[in-house]
Coordinates of C-alpha atoms and ligand atoms in Angstrom, one line a residue:
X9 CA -42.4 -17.7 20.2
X10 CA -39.1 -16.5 18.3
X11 CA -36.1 -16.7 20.8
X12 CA -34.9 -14.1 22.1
X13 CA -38.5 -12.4 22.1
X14 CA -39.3 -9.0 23.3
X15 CA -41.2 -8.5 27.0
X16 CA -44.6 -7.8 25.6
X17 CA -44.2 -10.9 23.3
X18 CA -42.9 -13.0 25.9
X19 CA -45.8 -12.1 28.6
X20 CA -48.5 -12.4 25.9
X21 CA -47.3 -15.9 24.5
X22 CA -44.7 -17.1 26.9
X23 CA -45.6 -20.6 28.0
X24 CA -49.1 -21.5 26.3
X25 CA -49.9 -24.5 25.5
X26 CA -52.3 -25.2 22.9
X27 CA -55.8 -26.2 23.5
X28 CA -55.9 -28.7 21.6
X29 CA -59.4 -30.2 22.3
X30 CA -61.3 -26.7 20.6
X31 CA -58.4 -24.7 20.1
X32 CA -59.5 -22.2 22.7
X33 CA -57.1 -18.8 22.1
X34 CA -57.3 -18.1 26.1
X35 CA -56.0 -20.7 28.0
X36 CA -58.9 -22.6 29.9
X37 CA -60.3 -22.8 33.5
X38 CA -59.5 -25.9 35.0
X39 CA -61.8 -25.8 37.7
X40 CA -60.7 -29.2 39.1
X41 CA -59.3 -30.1 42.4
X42 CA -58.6 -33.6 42.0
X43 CA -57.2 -35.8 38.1
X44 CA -58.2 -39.4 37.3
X45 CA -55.7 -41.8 36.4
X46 CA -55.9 -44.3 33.9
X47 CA -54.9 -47.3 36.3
X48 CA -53.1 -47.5 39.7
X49 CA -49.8 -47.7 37.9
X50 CA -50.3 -44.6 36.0
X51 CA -51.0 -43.4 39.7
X52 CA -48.0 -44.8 41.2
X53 CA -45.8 -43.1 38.5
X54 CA -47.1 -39.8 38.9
X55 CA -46.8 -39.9 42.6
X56 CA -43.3 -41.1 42.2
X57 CA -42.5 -38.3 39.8
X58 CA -41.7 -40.4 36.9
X59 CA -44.6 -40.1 34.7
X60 CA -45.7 -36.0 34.0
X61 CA -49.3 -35.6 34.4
X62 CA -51.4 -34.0 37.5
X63 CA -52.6 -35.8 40.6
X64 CA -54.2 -33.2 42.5
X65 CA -54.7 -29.0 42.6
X66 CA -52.4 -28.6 45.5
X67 CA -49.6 -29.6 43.9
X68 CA -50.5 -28.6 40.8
X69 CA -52.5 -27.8 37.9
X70 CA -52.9 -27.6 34.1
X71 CA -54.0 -23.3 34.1
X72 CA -51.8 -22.8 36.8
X73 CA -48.8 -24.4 35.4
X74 CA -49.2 -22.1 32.2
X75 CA -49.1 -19.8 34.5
X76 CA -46.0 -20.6 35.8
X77 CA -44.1 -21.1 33.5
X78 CA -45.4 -17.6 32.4
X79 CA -43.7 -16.1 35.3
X80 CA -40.4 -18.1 35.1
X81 CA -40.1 -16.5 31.2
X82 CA -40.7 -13.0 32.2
X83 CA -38.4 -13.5 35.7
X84 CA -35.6 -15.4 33.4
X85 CA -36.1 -17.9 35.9
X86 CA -36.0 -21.9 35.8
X87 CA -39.3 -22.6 37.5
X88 CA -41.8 -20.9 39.2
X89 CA -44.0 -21.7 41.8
X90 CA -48.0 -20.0 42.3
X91 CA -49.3 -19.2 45.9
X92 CA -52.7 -18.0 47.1
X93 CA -51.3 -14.8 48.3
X94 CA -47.8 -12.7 48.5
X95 CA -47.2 -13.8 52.2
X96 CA -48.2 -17.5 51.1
X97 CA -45.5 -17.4 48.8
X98 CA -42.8 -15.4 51.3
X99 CA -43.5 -17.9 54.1
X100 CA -43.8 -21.2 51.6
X101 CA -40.0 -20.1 50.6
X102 CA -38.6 -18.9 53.6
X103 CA -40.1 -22.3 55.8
X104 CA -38.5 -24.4 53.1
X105 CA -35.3 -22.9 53.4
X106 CA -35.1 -22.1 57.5
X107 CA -35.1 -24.5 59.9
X108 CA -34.9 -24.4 63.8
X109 CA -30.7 -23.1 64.5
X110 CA -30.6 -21.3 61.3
X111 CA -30.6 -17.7 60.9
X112 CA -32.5 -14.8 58.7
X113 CA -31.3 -11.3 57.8
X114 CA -33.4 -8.8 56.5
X115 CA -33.4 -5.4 55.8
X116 CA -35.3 -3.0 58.0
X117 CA -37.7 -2.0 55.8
X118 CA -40.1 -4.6 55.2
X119 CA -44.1 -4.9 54.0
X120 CA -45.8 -5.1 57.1
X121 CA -46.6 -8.7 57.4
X122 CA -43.4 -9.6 56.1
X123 CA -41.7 -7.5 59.0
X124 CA -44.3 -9.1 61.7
X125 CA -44.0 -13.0 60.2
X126 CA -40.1 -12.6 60.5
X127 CA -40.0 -10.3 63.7
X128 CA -43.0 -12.0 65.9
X129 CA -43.5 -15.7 64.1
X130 CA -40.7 -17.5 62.4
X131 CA -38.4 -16.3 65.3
X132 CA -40.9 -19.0 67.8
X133 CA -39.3 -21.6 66.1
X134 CA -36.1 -21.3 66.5
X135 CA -34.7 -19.3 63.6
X136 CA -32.9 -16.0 64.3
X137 CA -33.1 -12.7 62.9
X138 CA -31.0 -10.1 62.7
X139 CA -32.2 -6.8 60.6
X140 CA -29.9 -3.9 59.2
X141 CA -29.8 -2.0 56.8
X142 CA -28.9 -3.8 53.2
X143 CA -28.2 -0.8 51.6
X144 CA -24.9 -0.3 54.1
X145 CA -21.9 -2.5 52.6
X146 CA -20.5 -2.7 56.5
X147 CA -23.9 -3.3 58.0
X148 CA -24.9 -6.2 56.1
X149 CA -21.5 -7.5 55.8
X150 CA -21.0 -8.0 60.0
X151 CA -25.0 -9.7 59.9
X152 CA -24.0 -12.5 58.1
X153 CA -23.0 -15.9 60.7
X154 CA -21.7 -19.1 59.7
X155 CA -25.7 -20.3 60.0
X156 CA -27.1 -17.2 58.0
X157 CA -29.3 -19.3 55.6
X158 CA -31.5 -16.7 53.9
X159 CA -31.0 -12.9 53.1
X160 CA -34.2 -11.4 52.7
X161 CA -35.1 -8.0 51.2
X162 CA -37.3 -5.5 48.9
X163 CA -36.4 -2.8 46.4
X164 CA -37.7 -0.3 46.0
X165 CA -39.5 -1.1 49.8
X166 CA -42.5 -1.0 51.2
X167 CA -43.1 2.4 51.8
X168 CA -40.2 4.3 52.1
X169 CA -39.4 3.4 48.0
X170 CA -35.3 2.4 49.9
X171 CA -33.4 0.9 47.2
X172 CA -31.2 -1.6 47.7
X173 CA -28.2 -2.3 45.5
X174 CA -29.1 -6.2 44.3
X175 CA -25.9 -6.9 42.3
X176 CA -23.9 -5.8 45.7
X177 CA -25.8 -7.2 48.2
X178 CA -25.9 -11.1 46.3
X179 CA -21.8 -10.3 45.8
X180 CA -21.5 -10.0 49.5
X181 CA -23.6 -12.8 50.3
X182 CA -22.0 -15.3 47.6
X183 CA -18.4 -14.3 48.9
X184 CA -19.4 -15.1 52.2
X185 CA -20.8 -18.2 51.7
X186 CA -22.4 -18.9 48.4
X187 CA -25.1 -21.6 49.8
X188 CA -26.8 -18.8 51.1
X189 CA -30.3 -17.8 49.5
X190 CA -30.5 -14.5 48.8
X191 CA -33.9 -13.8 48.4
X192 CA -35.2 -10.3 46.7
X193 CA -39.0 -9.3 46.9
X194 CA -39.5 -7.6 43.4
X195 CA -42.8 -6.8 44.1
X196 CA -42.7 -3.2 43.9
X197 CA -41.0 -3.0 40.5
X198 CA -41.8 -6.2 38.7
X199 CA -39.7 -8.1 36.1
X200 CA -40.7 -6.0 33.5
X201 CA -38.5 -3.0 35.3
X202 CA -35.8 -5.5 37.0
X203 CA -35.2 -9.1 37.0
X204 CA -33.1 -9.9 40.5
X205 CA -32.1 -13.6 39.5
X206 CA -30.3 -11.9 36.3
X207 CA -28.2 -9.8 39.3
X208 CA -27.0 -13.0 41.4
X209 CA -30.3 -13.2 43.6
X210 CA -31.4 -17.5 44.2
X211 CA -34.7 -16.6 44.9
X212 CA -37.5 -13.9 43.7
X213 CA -40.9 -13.7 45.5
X214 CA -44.0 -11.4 44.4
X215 CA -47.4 -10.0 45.6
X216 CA -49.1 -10.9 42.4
X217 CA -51.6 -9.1 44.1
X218 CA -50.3 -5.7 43.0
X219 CA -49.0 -5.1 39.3
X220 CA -48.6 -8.5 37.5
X221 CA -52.4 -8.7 38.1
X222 CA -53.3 -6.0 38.0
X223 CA -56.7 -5.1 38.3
X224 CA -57.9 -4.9 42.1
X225 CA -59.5 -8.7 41.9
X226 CA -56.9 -11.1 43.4
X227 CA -54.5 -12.3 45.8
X228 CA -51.5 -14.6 45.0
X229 CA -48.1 -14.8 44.9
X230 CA -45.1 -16.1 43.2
X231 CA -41.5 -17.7 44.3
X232 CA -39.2 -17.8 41.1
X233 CA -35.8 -20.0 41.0
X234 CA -33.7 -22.5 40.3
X235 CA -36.0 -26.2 39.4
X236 CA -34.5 -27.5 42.6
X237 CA -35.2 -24.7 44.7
X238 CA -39.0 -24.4 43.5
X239 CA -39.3 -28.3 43.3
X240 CA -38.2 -28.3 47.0
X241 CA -40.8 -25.3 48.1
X242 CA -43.1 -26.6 46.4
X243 CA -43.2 -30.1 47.6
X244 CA -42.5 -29.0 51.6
X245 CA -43.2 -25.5 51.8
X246 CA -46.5 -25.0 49.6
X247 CA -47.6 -28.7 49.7
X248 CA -46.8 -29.7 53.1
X249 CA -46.6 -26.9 55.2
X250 CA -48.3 -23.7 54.2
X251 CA -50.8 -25.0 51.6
X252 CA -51.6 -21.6 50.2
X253 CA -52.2 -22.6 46.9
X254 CA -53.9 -20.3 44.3
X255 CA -57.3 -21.4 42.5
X256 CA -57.7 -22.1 39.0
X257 CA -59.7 -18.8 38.7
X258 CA -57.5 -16.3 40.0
X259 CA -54.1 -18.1 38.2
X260 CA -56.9 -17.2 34.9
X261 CA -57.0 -13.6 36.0
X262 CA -53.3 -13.1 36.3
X263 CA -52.7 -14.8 32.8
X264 CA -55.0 -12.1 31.8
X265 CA -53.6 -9.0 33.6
X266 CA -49.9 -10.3 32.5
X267 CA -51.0 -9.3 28.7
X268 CA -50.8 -5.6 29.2
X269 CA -48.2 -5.6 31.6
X270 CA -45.3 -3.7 30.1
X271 CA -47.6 -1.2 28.8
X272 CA -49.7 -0.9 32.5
X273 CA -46.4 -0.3 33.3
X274 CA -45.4 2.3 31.2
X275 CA -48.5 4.4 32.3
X276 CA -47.4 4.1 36.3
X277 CA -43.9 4.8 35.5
X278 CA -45.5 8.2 33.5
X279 CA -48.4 9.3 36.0
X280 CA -45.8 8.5 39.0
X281 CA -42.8 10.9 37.6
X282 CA -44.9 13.4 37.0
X283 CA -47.0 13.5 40.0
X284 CA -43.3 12.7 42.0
X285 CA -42.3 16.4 40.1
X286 CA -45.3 18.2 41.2
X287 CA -45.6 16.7 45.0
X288 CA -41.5 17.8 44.8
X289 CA -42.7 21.8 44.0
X290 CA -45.6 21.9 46.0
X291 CA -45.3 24.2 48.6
X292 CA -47.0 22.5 51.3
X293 CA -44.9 19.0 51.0
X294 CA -42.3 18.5 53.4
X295 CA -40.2 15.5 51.5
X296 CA -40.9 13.0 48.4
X297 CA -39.6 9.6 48.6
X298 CA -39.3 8.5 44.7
X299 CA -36.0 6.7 43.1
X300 CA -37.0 8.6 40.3
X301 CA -36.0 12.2 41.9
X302 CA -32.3 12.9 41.6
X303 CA -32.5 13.8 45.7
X304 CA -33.5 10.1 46.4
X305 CA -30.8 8.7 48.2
X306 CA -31.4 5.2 45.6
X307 CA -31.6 7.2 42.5
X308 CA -28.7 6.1 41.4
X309 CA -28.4 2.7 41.8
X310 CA -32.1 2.5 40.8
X311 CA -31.2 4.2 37.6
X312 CA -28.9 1.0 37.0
X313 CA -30.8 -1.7 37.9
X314 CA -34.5 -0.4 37.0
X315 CA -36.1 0.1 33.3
X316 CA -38.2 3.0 34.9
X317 CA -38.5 4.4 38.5
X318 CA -42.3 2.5 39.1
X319 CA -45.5 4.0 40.0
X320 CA -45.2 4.2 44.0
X321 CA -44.7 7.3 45.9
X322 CA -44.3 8.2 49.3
X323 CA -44.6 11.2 50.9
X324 CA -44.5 13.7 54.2
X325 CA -46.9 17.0 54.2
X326 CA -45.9 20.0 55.8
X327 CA -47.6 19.7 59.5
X328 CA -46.9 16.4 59.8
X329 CA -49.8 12.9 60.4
X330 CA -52.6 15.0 61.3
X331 CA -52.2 17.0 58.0
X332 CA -51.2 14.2 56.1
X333 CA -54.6 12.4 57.4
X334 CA -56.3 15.8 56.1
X335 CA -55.4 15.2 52.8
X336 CA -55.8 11.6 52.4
X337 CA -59.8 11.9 53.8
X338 CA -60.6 14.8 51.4
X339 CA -59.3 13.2 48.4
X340 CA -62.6 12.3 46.0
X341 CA -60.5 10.0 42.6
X342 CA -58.4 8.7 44.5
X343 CA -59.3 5.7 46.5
X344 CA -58.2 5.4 50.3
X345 CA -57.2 1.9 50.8
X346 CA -54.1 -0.1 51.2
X347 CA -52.6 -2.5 48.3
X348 CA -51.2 -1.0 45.4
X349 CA -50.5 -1.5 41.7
X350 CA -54.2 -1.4 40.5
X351 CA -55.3 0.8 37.3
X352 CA -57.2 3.0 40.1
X353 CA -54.9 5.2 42.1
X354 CA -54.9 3.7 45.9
X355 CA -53.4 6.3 49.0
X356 CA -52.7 4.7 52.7
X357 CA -51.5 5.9 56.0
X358 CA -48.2 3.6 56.2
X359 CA -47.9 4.1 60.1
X360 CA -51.7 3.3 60.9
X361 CA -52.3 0.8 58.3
X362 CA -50.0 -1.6 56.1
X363 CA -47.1 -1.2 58.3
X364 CA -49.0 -1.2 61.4
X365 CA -47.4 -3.9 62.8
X366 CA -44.0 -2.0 63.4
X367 CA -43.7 -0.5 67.1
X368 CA -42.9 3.4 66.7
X369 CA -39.3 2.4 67.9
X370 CA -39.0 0.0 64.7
X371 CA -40.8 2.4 62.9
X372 CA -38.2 4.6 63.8
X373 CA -35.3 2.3 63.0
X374 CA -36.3 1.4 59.5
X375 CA -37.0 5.6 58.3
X376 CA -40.8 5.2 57.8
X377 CA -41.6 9.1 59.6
X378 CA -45.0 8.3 61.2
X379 CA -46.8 11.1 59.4
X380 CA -45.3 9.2 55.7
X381 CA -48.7 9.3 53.5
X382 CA -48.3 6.3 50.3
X383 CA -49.8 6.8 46.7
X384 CA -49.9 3.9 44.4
X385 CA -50.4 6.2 41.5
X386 CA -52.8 4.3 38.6
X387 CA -53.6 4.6 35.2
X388 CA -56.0 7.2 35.2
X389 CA -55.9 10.8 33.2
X390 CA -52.6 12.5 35.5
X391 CA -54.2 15.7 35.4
X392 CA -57.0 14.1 36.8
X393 CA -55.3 12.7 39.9
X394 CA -53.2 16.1 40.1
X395 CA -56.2 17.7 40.5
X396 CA -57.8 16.0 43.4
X397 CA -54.4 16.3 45.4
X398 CA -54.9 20.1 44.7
X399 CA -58.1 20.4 46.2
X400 CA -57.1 18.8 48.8
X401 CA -54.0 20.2 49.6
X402 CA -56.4 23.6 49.5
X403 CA -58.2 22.0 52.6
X404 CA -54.9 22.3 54.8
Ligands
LIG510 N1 -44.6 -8.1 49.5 C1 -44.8 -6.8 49.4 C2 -43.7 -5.9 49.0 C3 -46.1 -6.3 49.6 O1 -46.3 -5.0 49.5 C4 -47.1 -7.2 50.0 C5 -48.5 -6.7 50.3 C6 -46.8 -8.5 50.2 C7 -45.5 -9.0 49.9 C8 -47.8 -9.5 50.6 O2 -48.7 -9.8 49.5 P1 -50.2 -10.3 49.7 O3 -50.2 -11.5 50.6 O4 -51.0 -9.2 50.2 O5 -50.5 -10.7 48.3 N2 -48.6 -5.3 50.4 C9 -49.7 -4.7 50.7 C10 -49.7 -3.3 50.9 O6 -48.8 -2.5 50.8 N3 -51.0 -2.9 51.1 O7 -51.8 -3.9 51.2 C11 -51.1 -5.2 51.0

């Protein structure tokens, strides 16, 4: 690969290795859980981490780590580290990091599980939590305590599309105390439209789940970083602690879906703008919650640190839940389910479903109304999906 390669180049060819038994063009399943050594020495040295070579699928493996290194390219990051799942990866970093005295803060708008392991689980064992809003200077700025070990945040966020300035927010954190991980969730807009570590974030995590795979088929999960950062969550978090490591198959799958990334991406970025404009004009639409809209409260600061404005939407329909709940169960294209980031267009009831485990007080706290309707707008024919909102919306 030439240096200073372009995106597409870079997720088609970044880190390959070259098969060099048969010469294979896509990199091969290794379906293997356990490696054979060539003598207990060789063994020894691998175990004691000075001889490369792989021991055993849990902390490692040869498709995987093309994978990862993969990921580190497109996320300009030194290493990165595969999980079984986006939580798998959240909670592999975030144990790693915390430990019983220390103390978390997060923004207030959170994927559900995310808000629920931080609120309800890690909390059990001693860590503390404070949430605020990130996207207030003075807010974050009196969370932080001398034993603040992790910030923890998305952008845009799960569902309200809140964007939170990333350059300001690791400035703050560094100034107060720069051994402080500031941790970004890019989930939502990939590293195709930002790259966090580039804007003073230590460590990225991912739902790989959504766009860098793709296509509806997988769960897993990235942590980007420094070497010694993944090296550590790796070794404790992932290996010793959460074991949520990701199959040979689905690490296949992903190095896949990553080839048509930047231009799956492209498309969402499209379809989403302009169904954003017409859900903006429509008559019976109360508000629209897209960075992309010059109203949204992010727009500009996601106009600086995004390519495009992404593919997610959210949304409140004139005559609030029950309304929105109308619309949602007479849509025929569009798919009612939770996840998001697949070529077919996904819609979800924030409040009943992927955020269900905020209280209405936190639901309250964080902005997400309770009638908020989600659209995880995919790659079909826009017209298409315009029109099955129409219909719909005829219904009310
Ligand atoms: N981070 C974000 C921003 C997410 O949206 C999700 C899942 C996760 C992490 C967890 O990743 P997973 O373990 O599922 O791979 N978000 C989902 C959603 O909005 N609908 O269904 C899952």
């Amino acid at each position: 690969m030439v240096n200073n390669a372009g995106f597409a180049t870079k997720a088609i060819h970044g880190g390959n290795i070259r098969d060099a038994q048969y010469g294979s063009l896509a990199m091969p399943i290794y379906q293997s859980s356990t490696f054979c050594f060539d003598s207990c020495e060789q063994g020894g040295n691998r175990f004691a981490g000075i001889e490369p070579g792989y021991i055993y699928t849990r902390a490692g493996n040869p498709t995987t780590g093309v994978l990862e290194n993969k990921i580190a390219i497109l996320e300009d990051a030194e290493a990165a580290l595969a999980c079984s799942s986006g939580m798998g990866a959240i909670t592999s970093a975030l144990w790693t990091i915390c430990a019983a005295g220390k103390h978390i803060v997060a923004d207030r708008t959170l994927y559900g599980c995310t808000f629920s392991f931080l609120v309800n689980h890690i909390t059990r064992f001693g860590v503390e939590l404070t949430l605020a809003d990130l996207s207030n200077r003075q807010e974050l700025e009196s969370a932080l305590r001398p034993d603040t070990a992790a910030v923890y945040f998305e952008t845009p966020a799960n569902p309200t599309l809140k964007i939170i300035d990333i350059e300001a927010v690791a400035q703050i954190v560094h100034d107060y105390n720069p051994k402080i991980k500031v941790v970004a969730d890019n989930t939502f807009s990939t590293p195709y439209l930002t790259q966090p570590l580039k804007l003073g974030c230590d460590i990225v995590v991912h739902s790989a789940t959504k766009y860098l795979n793709g296509h509806g088929d997988v769960i897993a999960g990235f942590v980007c970083g420094k070497t010694g950062d993944i090296n550590d969550i790796r070794m404790s978090g992932l290996k010793e602690m959460t074991g949520c490591v990701i199959g040979p198959f689905e690490s296949f799958l992903i190095l896949r879906g990553l080839k048509t990334l930047d231009i799956r991406m492209d498309r969402h970025c499209s379809n989403a703008s302009k169904m954003a404009e017409y859900l903006d004009g429509h008559p019976k639409v109360e508000k629209v919650y897209y960075p992309g809209l010059e109203h949204h409260a992010g727009h500009e600061t996601a106009k600086k640190q995004m390519l495009k404005f992404g593919g997610m939407i959210a949304f409140e329909v004139k005559g609030g839940r029950k309304a929105g709940e109308t619309l949602l169960n007479n849509l025929e294209t569009c798919a009612l389910a939770v996840s998001l980031g697949d070529v077919e267009t996904l819609v979800e009831h924030p409040a009943s479903m992927t955020h269900h485990s905020y209280t209405p007080e936190a639901l309250a706290e964080a902005c997400i109304p309770e009638g908020l309707v989600r659209v995880s707008v995919g790659l079909e024919s826009i017209d298409d999906i315009l029109l099955d909102f129409e219909k719909s919306f005829a219904k009310l």
